[in-house]
Short mmCIF file of C-alpha atoms in Angstrom, two decimals:
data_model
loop_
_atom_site.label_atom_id
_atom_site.label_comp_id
_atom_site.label_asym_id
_atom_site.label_seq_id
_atom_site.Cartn_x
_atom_site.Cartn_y
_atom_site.Cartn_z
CA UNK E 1 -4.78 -22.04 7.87
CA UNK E 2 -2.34 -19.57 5.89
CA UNK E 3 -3.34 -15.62 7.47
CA UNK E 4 -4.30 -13.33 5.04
CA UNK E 5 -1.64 -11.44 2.78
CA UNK E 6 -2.70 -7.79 3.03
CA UNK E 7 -1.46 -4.43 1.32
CA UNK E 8 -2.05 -1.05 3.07
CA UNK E 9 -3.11 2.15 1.18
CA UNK E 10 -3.15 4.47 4.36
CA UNK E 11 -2.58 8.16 5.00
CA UNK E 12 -3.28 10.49 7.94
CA UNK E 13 -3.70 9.44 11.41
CA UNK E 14 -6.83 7.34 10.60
CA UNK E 15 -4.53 5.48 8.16
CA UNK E 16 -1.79 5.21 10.13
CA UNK E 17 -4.14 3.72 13.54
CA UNK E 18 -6.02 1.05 10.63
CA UNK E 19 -2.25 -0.28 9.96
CA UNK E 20 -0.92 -0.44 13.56
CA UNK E 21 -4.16 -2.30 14.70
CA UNK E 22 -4.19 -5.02 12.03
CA UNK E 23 -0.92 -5.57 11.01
CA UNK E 24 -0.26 -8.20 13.45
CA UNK E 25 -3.40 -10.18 12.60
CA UNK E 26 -2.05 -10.76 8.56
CA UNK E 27 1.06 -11.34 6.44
CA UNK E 28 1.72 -7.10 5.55
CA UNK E 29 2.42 -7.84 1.64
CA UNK E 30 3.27 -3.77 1.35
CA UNK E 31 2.59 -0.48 2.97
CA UNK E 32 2.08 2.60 0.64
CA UNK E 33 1.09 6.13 2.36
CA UNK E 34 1.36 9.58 0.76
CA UNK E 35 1.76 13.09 3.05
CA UNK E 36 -1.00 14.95 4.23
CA UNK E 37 -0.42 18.70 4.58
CA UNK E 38 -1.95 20.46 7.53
CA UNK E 39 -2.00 17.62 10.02
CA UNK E 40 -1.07 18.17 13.50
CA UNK E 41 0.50 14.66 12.92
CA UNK E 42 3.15 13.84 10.68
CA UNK E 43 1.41 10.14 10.01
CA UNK E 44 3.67 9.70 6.37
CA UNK E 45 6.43 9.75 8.70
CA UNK E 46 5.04 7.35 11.45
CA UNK E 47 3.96 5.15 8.47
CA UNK E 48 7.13 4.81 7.20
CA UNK E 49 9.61 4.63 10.95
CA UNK E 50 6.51 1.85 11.64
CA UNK E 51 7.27 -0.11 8.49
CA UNK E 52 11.27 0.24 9.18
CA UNK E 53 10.48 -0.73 12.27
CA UNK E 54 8.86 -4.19 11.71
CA UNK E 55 9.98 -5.02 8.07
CA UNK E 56 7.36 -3.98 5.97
CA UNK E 57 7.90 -2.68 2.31
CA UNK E 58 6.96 0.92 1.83
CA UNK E 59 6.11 1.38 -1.39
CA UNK E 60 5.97 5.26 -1.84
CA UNK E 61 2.54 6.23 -3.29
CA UNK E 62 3.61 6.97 -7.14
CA UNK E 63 4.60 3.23 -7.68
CA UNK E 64 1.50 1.39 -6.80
CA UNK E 65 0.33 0.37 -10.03
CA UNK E 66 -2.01 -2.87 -10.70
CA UNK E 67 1.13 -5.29 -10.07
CA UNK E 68 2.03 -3.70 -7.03
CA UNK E 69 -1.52 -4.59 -5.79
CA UNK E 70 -1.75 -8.35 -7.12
CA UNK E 71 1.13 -9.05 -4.52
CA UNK E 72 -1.71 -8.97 -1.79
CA UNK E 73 -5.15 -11.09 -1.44
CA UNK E 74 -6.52 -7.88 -0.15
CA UNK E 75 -5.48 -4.09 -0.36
CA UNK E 76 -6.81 -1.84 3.06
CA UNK E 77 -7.52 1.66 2.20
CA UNK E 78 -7.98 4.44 4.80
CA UNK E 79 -7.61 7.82 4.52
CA UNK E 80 -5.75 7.39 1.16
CA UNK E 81 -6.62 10.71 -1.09
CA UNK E 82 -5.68 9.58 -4.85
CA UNK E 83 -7.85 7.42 -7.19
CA UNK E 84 -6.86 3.77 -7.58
CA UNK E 85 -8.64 2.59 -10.82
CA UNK E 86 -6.71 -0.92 -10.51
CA UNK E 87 -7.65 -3.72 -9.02
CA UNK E 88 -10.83 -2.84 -7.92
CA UNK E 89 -11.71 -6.48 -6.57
CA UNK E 90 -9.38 -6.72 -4.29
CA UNK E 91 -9.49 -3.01 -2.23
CA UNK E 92 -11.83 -2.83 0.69
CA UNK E 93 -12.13 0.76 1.56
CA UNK E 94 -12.66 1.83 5.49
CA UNK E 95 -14.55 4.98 5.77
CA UNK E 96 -15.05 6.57 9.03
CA UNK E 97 -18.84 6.92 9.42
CA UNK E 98 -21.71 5.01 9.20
CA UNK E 99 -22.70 5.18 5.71
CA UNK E 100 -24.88 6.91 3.67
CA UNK E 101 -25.70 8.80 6.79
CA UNK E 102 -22.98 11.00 7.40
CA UNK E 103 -20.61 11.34 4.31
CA UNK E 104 -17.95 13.93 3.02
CA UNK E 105 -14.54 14.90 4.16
CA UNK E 106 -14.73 14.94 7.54
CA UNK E 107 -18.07 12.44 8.23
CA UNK E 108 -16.81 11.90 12.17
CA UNK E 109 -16.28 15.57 13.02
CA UNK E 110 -19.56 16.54 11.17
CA UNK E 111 -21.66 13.57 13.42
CA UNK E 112 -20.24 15.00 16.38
CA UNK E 113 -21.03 18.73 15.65
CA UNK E 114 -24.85 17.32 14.11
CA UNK E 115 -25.23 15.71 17.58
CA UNK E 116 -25.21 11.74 17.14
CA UNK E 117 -24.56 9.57 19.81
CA UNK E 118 -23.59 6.89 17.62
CA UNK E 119 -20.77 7.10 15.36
CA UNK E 120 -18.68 4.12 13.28
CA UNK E 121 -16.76 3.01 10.28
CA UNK E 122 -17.72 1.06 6.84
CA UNK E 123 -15.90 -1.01 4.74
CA UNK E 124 -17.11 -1.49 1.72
CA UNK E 125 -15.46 -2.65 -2.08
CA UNK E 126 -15.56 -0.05 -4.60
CA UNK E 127 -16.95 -0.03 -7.60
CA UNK E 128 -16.74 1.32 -11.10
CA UNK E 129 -20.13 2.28 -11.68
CA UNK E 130 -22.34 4.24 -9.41
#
């Protein structure tokens, strides 16, 4: 059984920890990331010495366009702060809470100050209409 061939839409250090965690488990069809100003963590850069590092394409984040997506069976987003109106069916979107619950910009520092005990992440497929 062929593994599957994934792209990566990630940025930030919750971008950068979805690609180093999975990339081993799939074919990496392409990386794309885009920098994050006021970071502690310079994740672009990680993203990009991790792809040199184990021969991944880095696509830089202007040049993903629908054709640059059809080269995977599925695209990963996390933390990724643009709009991708291409492709729709094949992103699956990681979002670190437990949706609807907690939602917004920063859902995991928000459930912490709010209290829960239990926090998470959902992946879920966009789509065009609400």
């Amino acid at each position: 059984m062929s593994r599957p061939r994934i792209g990566f839409l990630v940025s930030g250090p919750k971008g950068f920890s979805l690609l180093e965690g999975l990339h081993r488990d799939c074919d990496v069809a392409f990386v794309s990331s885009h920098p994050v100003r006021g970071l502690q963590v310079d994740a672009y850069r990680l993203v990009r010495e991790f792809c040199r590092t184990h021969g991944y394409a880095f696509v830089e984040r202007e040049a993903i366009d629908e054709a640059q997506l059809a080269h995977a069976d599925h695209v990963f987003v996390a933390g990724w702060q643009y709009l991708i109106a291409a492709a729709l069916e094949r992103l699956v979107v990681f979002h670190d809470s437990l949706l609807p619950e907690v939602r917004g910009f920063a859902p995991t520092a928000t459930a912490l100050i709010a209290g829960r005990t239990t926090i998470g992440v959902t992946a879920f497929r966009p789509v065009e209409a609400f």
